[in-house]
XYZ file of C-alpha atoms in Angstrom:
77
model
C 12.909 5.582 -9.232
C 10.020 3.518 -10.505
C 6.375 4.272 -9.268
C 5.117 2.160 -6.432
C 1.770 0.598 -7.169
C 0.748 0.319 -3.627
C 1.169 4.493 -3.535
C -0.380 4.572 -6.802
C -3.500 2.468 -5.859
C -4.078 5.061 -2.961
C -4.344 7.682 -5.398
C -7.760 9.076 -6.646
C -8.540 8.945 -10.395
C -7.973 12.968 -10.817
C -4.320 12.463 -9.179
C -3.444 9.592 -11.468
C -4.547 11.362 -14.679
C -2.464 14.345 -13.648
C 0.520 12.258 -13.367
C -0.186 10.467 -16.377
C -0.461 13.356 -18.412
C 2.831 14.539 -16.831
C 4.693 11.378 -17.527
C 3.599 11.198 -21.247
C 5.027 15.069 -21.561
C 8.213 13.785 -20.094
C 8.248 10.950 -22.457
C 7.800 12.885 -25.683
C 10.625 14.967 -24.367
C 12.960 12.186 -23.862
C 12.010 10.746 -27.190
C 13.131 14.274 -28.917
C 16.362 13.905 -27.098
C 16.792 10.667 -28.054
C 16.331 11.600 -31.761
C 18.656 14.644 -31.281
C 21.303 12.321 -29.935
C 21.553 14.506 -26.467
C 19.976 12.301 -24.264
C 22.230 10.817 -21.633
C 20.255 8.152 -19.721
C 18.639 5.752 -22.391
C 16.957 3.942 -19.915
C 14.995 6.881 -18.883
C 12.849 6.322 -21.633
C 12.045 2.282 -20.518
C 11.648 3.676 -17.337
C 9.129 6.260 -18.218
C 7.241 3.611 -20.283
C 6.917 1.208 -17.835
C 5.659 4.305 -15.255
C 3.198 5.102 -17.809
C 1.831 1.316 -17.866
C 1.767 1.187 -14.223
C -0.755 4.020 -14.283
C -2.794 2.775 -16.800
C -3.029 -0.606 -15.037
C -4.392 1.167 -11.821
C -6.729 2.923 -13.416
C -7.813 0.187 -15.550
C -8.398 -1.370 -12.016
C -10.359 1.064 -10.539
C -12.453 1.260 -13.344
C -12.839 -2.202 -13.425
C -13.860 -2.086 -9.407
C -16.380 0.751 -10.098
C -18.165 -1.576 -12.654
C -18.135 -4.833 -10.782
C -19.559 -2.666 -7.830
C -22.452 -1.399 -9.851
C -23.044 -4.889 -11.313
C -23.227 -6.713 -7.792
C -25.163 -3.614 -6.391
C -27.785 -3.901 -9.309
C -27.882 -7.761 -9.161
C -28.697 -7.609 -5.507
C -31.744 -5.391 -5.524
């Protein structure tokens, strides 16, 4: 089941990075299974890749939000 972006936005950066690392290792396993020909659900690779992208987007949003907050605070001083 795909990850929900609303739930991802509620998590902190450390939790997102942990989940990202877990998905990347899962992706490595899925690709190895596909190479060996033992992968039953080929859509799992695509779904995992999209989940990784969702996490990366949320991380980028959080980073950009911090940058925008720091910029607005420094310009208001």
